[in-house]
Amino acid sequence: MELEALRSIYEGDESFRELSPVSFQYRIGENGDPKAFLIEISWTETYPQTPPIISMNAFFNNTISSAVKQSILAKLQEAVEVNLGTAMTYTLFEYAKDNKERLMENHRPVCSATSISNIISVETPNTAPSSKKKDKKEQLSKAQKRKLADKTDHKGELPRGWNWVDVVKLSKTGSKDDE
C-alpha cells in the first residue's frame, strides 16, 4: 500500500527513483547544488516493524565527506526510531528535504583532491622533462628511411597483401608431405 502511495506522490518528480519495488532513491536538492545528496532506502522483509536500510553510498554522494554522511544517517535513524511500526519512507524523504541545510551545515566539498591533482599535473611538465624524451620517436638513418619508403606507399601505409602467404607455394609444400 505504501508503494502505491509513493508512486502517486512522486509521479513526475525527477528527484525520486524507484530502483525496485522495495528500494527507492531520492535526491535532496537540485542538480548542480553543491549541498545536494542522494538517499537510498530499502525495505526489509519485516518492514515497517523493523527499520529500513538507509544508504548514502551512491556515486552522486562522492563529494560528501564520510563524517557528514554518518551525521545525516544518524539523524535519519533517529527519525526511523520515532516512526517505527508505521510506513515511513515518505516521512524520511520529507524530513531530509525539510532539514537539508541543517544536515549539510558541516559539508565541505571533497573535491580538494582533484584540485591537488590539477596542481600536481601543472607542476609535472617543469619537474619531469626526461619523460618527454622517452616519448620521442626513434630516429632513423637515411638508409633505414629509404628502405621503409620502398616498402610503403606515399601515405606511409604498407601495400595491400604485404603479409599474405603464397597459397600456391604452401599447397605444393603440403602435397609433398601428404605423399
PDB file of C-alpha atoms in Angstrom:
ATOM      1  CA  MET A   1       0.000   0.000   0.000  1.00  0.00           C
ATOM      2  CA  GLU A   2       2.889   2.358   0.806  1.00  0.00           C
ATOM      3  CA  LEU A   3       4.428   1.519  -2.583  1.00  0.00           C
ATOM      4  CA  GLU A   4       1.301   2.743  -4.405  1.00  0.00           C
ATOM      5  CA  ALA A   5       1.244   5.899  -2.278  1.00  0.00           C
ATOM      6  CA  LEU A   6       4.906   6.651  -3.051  1.00  0.00           C
ATOM      7  CA  ARG A   7       4.326   6.121  -6.769  1.00  0.00           C
ATOM      8  CA  SER A   8       1.366   8.502  -6.792  1.00  0.00           C
ATOM      9  CA  ILE A   9       3.018  11.151  -4.591  1.00  0.00           C
ATOM     10  CA  TYR A  10       6.304  11.256  -6.504  1.00  0.00           C
ATOM     11  CA  GLU A  11       4.886  10.695 -10.003  1.00  0.00           C
ATOM     12  CA  GLY A  12       6.717  13.091 -12.315  1.00  0.00           C
ATOM     13  CA  ASP A  13       9.256  14.103  -9.638  1.00  0.00           C
ATOM     14  CA  GLU A  14      12.741  13.915 -11.182  1.00  0.00           C
ATOM     15  CA  SER A  15      14.351  13.581  -7.759  1.00  0.00           C
ATOM     16  CA  PHE A  16      12.561  10.300  -6.982  1.00  0.00           C
ATOM     17  CA  ARG A  17      13.637   6.952  -8.439  1.00  0.00           C
ATOM     18  CA  GLU A  18      12.175   3.521  -7.786  1.00  0.00           C
ATOM     19  CA  LEU A  19      15.083   1.069  -8.065  1.00  0.00           C
ATOM     20  CA  SER A  20      12.887  -1.943  -7.287  1.00  0.00           C
ATOM     21  CA  PRO A  21       9.526  -2.451  -5.563  1.00  0.00           C
ATOM     22  CA  VAL A  22      11.381  -2.355  -2.206  1.00  0.00           C
ATOM     23  CA  SER A  23      14.215   0.100  -2.926  1.00  0.00           C
ATOM     24  CA  PHE A  24      13.978   3.852  -3.578  1.00  0.00           C
ATOM     25  CA  GLN A  25      16.313   6.801  -4.134  1.00  0.00           C
ATOM     26  CA  TYR A  26      15.573  10.462  -3.566  1.00  0.00           C
ATOM     27  CA  ARG A  27      17.831  13.390  -4.420  1.00  0.00           C
ATOM     28  CA  ILE A  28      17.659  16.114  -1.818  1.00  0.00           C
ATOM     29  CA  GLY A  29      18.476  19.425  -3.532  1.00  0.00           C
ATOM     30  CA  GLU A  30      18.759  20.438  -7.170  1.00  0.00           C
ATOM     31  CA  ASN A  31      21.228  19.104  -9.742  1.00  0.00           C
ATOM     32  CA  GLY A  32      24.372  21.202  -9.572  1.00  0.00           C
ATOM     33  CA  ASP A  33      23.712  22.233  -5.959  1.00  0.00           C
ATOM     34  CA  PRO A  34      26.939  21.520  -4.012  1.00  0.00           C
ATOM     35  CA  LYS A  35      24.859  20.605  -0.956  1.00  0.00           C
ATOM     36  CA  ALA A  36      22.617  18.134  -2.796  1.00  0.00           C
ATOM     37  CA  PHE A  37      22.745  14.495  -1.722  1.00  0.00           C
ATOM     38  CA  LEU A  38      21.079  11.195  -2.539  1.00  0.00           C
ATOM     39  CA  ILE A  39      19.363   8.919  -0.029  1.00  0.00           C
ATOM     40  CA  GLU A  40      18.595   5.292  -0.804  1.00  0.00           C
ATOM     41  CA  ILE A  41      16.007   3.481   1.305  1.00  0.00           C
ATOM     42  CA  SER A  42      15.489  -0.276   1.000  1.00  0.00           C
ATOM     43  CA  TRP A  43      12.729  -2.104   2.811  1.00  0.00           C
ATOM     44  CA  THR A  44      13.482  -5.284   4.720  1.00  0.00           C
ATOM     45  CA  GLU A  45      11.085  -8.252   4.665  1.00  0.00           C
ATOM     46  CA  THR A  46       9.616  -7.248   8.038  1.00  0.00           C
ATOM     47  CA  TYR A  47       9.345  -3.508   7.274  1.00  0.00           C
ATOM     48  CA  PRO A  48       7.774  -1.342   8.833  1.00  0.00           C
ATOM     49  CA  GLN A  49       8.113  -3.312  12.105  1.00  0.00           C
ATOM     50  CA  THR A  50      11.881  -3.261  11.529  1.00  0.00           C
ATOM     51  CA  PRO A  51      13.824  -0.249  10.267  1.00  0.00           C
ATOM     52  CA  PRO A  52      14.556   0.081   6.545  1.00  0.00           C
ATOM     53  CA  ILE A  53      18.128   0.074   5.252  1.00  0.00           C
ATOM     54  CA  ILE A  54      19.233   3.653   4.618  1.00  0.00           C
ATOM     55  CA  SER A  55      22.294   4.205   2.449  1.00  0.00           C
ATOM     56  CA  MET A  56      24.273   7.129   1.064  1.00  0.00           C
ATOM     57  CA  ASN A  57      26.774   5.047  -0.925  1.00  0.00           C
ATOM     58  CA  ALA A  58      25.601   6.323  -4.328  1.00  0.00           C
ATOM     59  CA  PHE A  59      28.221   7.800  -6.665  1.00  0.00           C
ATOM     60  CA  PHE A  60      26.290  11.078  -6.506  1.00  0.00           C
ATOM     61  CA  ASN A  61      27.479  11.469  -2.879  1.00  0.00           C
ATOM     62  CA  ASN A  62      31.222  11.172  -3.643  1.00  0.00           C
ATOM     63  CA  THR A  63      31.866  14.835  -2.814  1.00  0.00           C
ATOM     64  CA  ILE A  64      30.404  14.462   0.685  1.00  0.00           C
ATOM     65  CA  SER A  65      32.807  13.537   3.462  1.00  0.00           C
ATOM     66  CA  SER A  66      32.145  10.334   5.374  1.00  0.00           C
ATOM     67  CA  ALA A  67      31.675  12.312   8.618  1.00  0.00           C
ATOM     68  CA  VAL A  68      28.818  14.333   7.095  1.00  0.00           C
ATOM     69  CA  LYS A  69      27.282  11.144   5.650  1.00  0.00           C
ATOM     70  CA  GLN A  70      27.421   9.481   9.082  1.00  0.00           C
ATOM     71  CA  SER A  71      25.820  12.560  10.656  1.00  0.00           C
ATOM     72  CA  ILE A  72      22.956  12.534   8.121  1.00  0.00           C
ATOM     73  CA  LEU A  73      22.431   8.783   8.579  1.00  0.00           C
ATOM     74  CA  ALA A  74      22.391   9.172  12.376  1.00  0.00           C
ATOM     75  CA  LYS A  75      19.711  11.884  12.204  1.00  0.00           C
ATOM     76  CA  LEU A  76      17.667   9.756   9.781  1.00  0.00           C
ATOM     77  CA  GLN A  77      17.980   6.785  12.167  1.00  0.00           C
ATOM     78  CA  GLU A  78      16.515   8.963  14.939  1.00  0.00           C
ATOM     79  CA  ALA A  79      13.531   9.683  12.669  1.00  0.00           C
ATOM     80  CA  VAL A  80      13.235   5.946  11.933  1.00  0.00           C
ATOM     81  CA  GLU A  81      13.033   5.110  15.651  1.00  0.00           C
ATOM     82  CA  VAL A  82      10.240   7.659  16.137  1.00  0.00           C
ATOM     83  CA  ASN A  83       8.231   6.235  13.191  1.00  0.00           C
ATOM     84  CA  LEU A  84       8.947   2.525  13.754  1.00  0.00           C
ATOM     85  CA  GLY A  85       5.849   0.423  13.061  1.00  0.00           C
ATOM     86  CA  THR A  86       4.410   2.859  10.509  1.00  0.00           C
ATOM     87  CA  ALA A  87       5.096   3.486   6.831  1.00  0.00           C
ATOM     88  CA  MET A  88       7.996   5.935   6.946  1.00  0.00           C
ATOM     89  CA  THR A  89       9.709   6.207   3.540  1.00  0.00           C
ATOM     90  CA  TYR A  90       7.813   9.370   2.571  1.00  0.00           C
ATOM     91  CA  THR A  91       8.378  10.793   6.068  1.00  0.00           C
ATOM     92  CA  LEU A  92      12.150  10.187   5.843  1.00  0.00           C
ATOM     93  CA  PHE A  93      12.447  11.791   2.408  1.00  0.00           C
ATOM     94  CA  GLU A  94      10.427  14.817   3.559  1.00  0.00           C
ATOM     95  CA  TYR A  95      12.443  15.070   6.798  1.00  0.00           C
ATOM     96  CA  ALA A  96      15.663  15.157   4.753  1.00  0.00           C
ATOM     97  CA  LYS A  97      14.206  17.794   2.368  1.00  0.00           C
ATOM     98  CA  ASP A  98      12.985  19.999   5.223  1.00  0.00           C
ATOM     99  CA  ASN A  99      16.274  19.749   7.152  1.00  0.00           C
ATOM    100  CA  LYS A 100      18.711  19.802   4.194  1.00  0.00           C
ATOM    101  CA  GLU A 101      20.554  22.937   5.352  1.00  0.00           C
ATOM    102  CA  ARG A 102      20.911  21.663   8.918  1.00  0.00           C
ATOM    103  CA  LEU A 103      22.037  18.216   7.722  1.00  0.00           C
ATOM    104  CA  MET A 104      24.649  19.699   5.373  1.00  0.00           C
ATOM    105  CA  GLU A 105      25.861  22.543   7.644  1.00  0.00           C
ATOM    106  CA  ASN A 106      29.314  20.932   8.122  1.00  0.00           C
ATOM    107  CA  HIS A 107      29.640  19.989   4.456  1.00  0.00           C
ATOM    108  CA  ARG A 108      32.878  20.977   2.727  1.00  0.00           C
ATOM    109  CA  PRO A 109      33.086  19.556  -0.809  1.00  0.00           C
ATOM    110  CA  VAL A 110      35.737  16.843  -1.002  1.00  0.00           C
ATOM    111  CA  CYS A 111      36.909  17.935  -4.437  1.00  0.00           C
ATOM    112  CA  SER A 112      40.130  19.267  -2.896  1.00  0.00           C
ATOM    113  CA  ALA A 113      41.798  16.028  -4.018  1.00  0.00           C
ATOM    114  CA  THR A 114      41.045  16.866  -7.639  1.00  0.00           C
ATOM    115  CA  SER A 115      42.389  20.387  -7.265  1.00  0.00           C
ATOM    116  CA  ILE A 116      45.586  18.965  -5.743  1.00  0.00           C
ATOM    117  CA  SER A 117      45.961  16.594  -8.691  1.00  0.00           C
ATOM    118  CA  ASN A 118      45.453  19.560 -11.048  1.00  0.00           C
ATOM    119  CA  ILE A 119      48.218  21.445  -9.255  1.00  0.00           C
ATOM    120  CA  ILE A 120      50.472  18.407  -9.494  1.00  0.00           C
ATOM    121  CA  SER A 121      49.769  17.959 -13.192  1.00  0.00           C
ATOM    122  CA  VAL A 122      50.552  21.643 -13.773  1.00  0.00           C
ATOM    123  CA  GLU A 123      53.883  21.252 -11.991  1.00  0.00           C
ATOM    124  CA  THR A 124      54.938  17.984 -13.616  1.00  0.00           C
ATOM    125  CA  PRO A 125      55.994  19.462 -17.006  1.00  0.00           C
ATOM    126  CA  ASN A 126      58.592  21.613 -15.214  1.00  0.00           C
ATOM    127  CA  THR A 127      59.923  18.875 -12.954  1.00  0.00           C
ATOM    128  CA  ALA A 128      59.986  15.901 -15.331  1.00  0.00           C
ATOM    129  CA  PRO A 129      61.369  16.883 -18.760  1.00  0.00           C
ATOM    130  CA  SER A 130      63.032  13.449 -19.046  1.00  0.00           C
ATOM    131  CA  SER A 131      59.638  11.802 -19.575  1.00  0.00           C
ATOM    132  CA  LYS A 132      59.164  13.835 -22.752  1.00  0.00           C
ATOM    133  CA  LYS A 133      62.434  12.499 -24.152  1.00  0.00           C
ATOM    134  CA  LYS A 134      61.152   8.937 -23.784  1.00  0.00           C
ATOM    135  CA  ASP A 135      58.072   9.803 -25.853  1.00  0.00           C
ATOM    136  CA  LYS A 136      60.146  10.842 -28.889  1.00  0.00           C
ATOM    137  CA  LYS A 137      60.181   8.543 -31.892  1.00  0.00           C
ATOM    138  CA  GLU A 138      63.302   6.586 -32.622  1.00  0.00           C
ATOM    139  CA  GLN A 139      65.478   8.397 -35.190  1.00  0.00           C
ATOM    140  CA  LEU A 140      66.176   6.504 -38.409  1.00  0.00           C
ATOM    141  CA  SER A 141      69.193   6.755 -40.685  1.00  0.00           C
ATOM    142  CA  LYS A 142      68.791   7.738 -44.364  1.00  0.00           C
ATOM    143  CA  ALA A 143      69.164   4.113 -45.462  1.00  0.00           C
ATOM    144  CA  GLN A 144      66.514   2.953 -42.989  1.00  0.00           C
ATOM    145  CA  LYS A 145      64.144   5.691 -44.153  1.00  0.00           C
ATOM    146  CA  ARG A 146      64.702   4.767 -47.821  1.00  0.00           C
ATOM    147  CA  LYS A 147      64.052   1.080 -47.111  1.00  0.00           C
ATOM    148  CA  LEU A 148      60.872   1.968 -45.221  1.00  0.00           C
ATOM    149  CA  ALA A 149      59.731   4.273 -48.051  1.00  0.00           C
ATOM    150  CA  ASP A 150      60.259   1.494 -50.601  1.00  0.00           C
ATOM    151  CA  LYS A 151      58.044  -0.859 -48.555  1.00  0.00           C
ATOM    152  CA  THR A 152      55.210   1.653 -48.070  1.00  0.00           C
ATOM    153  CA  ASP A 153      53.089   3.778 -50.386  1.00  0.00           C
ATOM    154  CA  HIS A 154      53.110   7.598 -50.370  1.00  0.00           C
ATOM    155  CA  LYS A 155      50.824   7.705 -47.292  1.00  0.00           C
ATOM    156  CA  GLY A 156      53.201   5.610 -45.200  1.00  0.00           C
ATOM    157  CA  GLU A 157      50.956   2.552 -45.279  1.00  0.00           C
ATOM    158  CA  LEU A 158      52.060  -0.908 -46.284  1.00  0.00           C
ATOM    159  CA  PRO A 159      50.603  -2.120 -49.604  1.00  0.00           C
ATOM    160  CA  ARG A 160      47.602  -4.422 -49.538  1.00  0.00           C
ATOM    161  CA  GLY A 161      48.643  -8.035 -49.094  1.00  0.00           C
ATOM    162  CA  TRP A 162      52.193  -7.353 -47.897  1.00  0.00           C
ATOM    163  CA  ASN A 163      51.902 -10.112 -45.286  1.00  0.00           C
ATOM    164  CA  TRP A 164      49.873 -12.579 -47.337  1.00  0.00           C
ATOM    165  CA  VAL A 165      51.182 -16.080 -47.621  1.00  0.00           C
ATOM    166  CA  ASP A 166      51.701 -17.520 -51.080  1.00  0.00           C
ATOM    167  CA  VAL A 167      48.905 -20.111 -51.177  1.00  0.00           C
ATOM    168  CA  VAL A 168      50.307 -21.877 -54.226  1.00  0.00           C
ATOM    169  CA  LYS A 169      53.676 -22.342 -52.543  1.00  0.00           C
ATOM    170  CA  LEU A 170      52.003 -23.740 -49.402  1.00  0.00           C
ATOM    171  CA  SER A 171      49.747 -26.095 -51.339  1.00  0.00           C
ATOM    172  CA  LYS A 172      52.775 -27.537 -53.170  1.00  0.00           C
ATOM    173  CA  THR A 173      54.616 -27.996 -49.873  1.00  0.00           C
ATOM    174  CA  GLY A 174      51.559 -29.518 -48.243  1.00  0.00           C
ATOM    175  CA  SER A 175      51.034 -32.035 -51.055  1.00  0.00           C
ATOM    176  CA  LYS A 176      54.620 -33.308 -50.691  1.00  0.00           C
ATOM    177  CA  ASP A 177      54.002 -34.013 -47.009  1.00  0.00           C
ATOM    178  CA  ASP A 178      50.867 -35.992 -47.824  1.00  0.00           C
ATOM    179  CA  GLU A 179      52.685 -38.378 -50.187  1.00  0.00           C
TER     180      GLU A 179
END
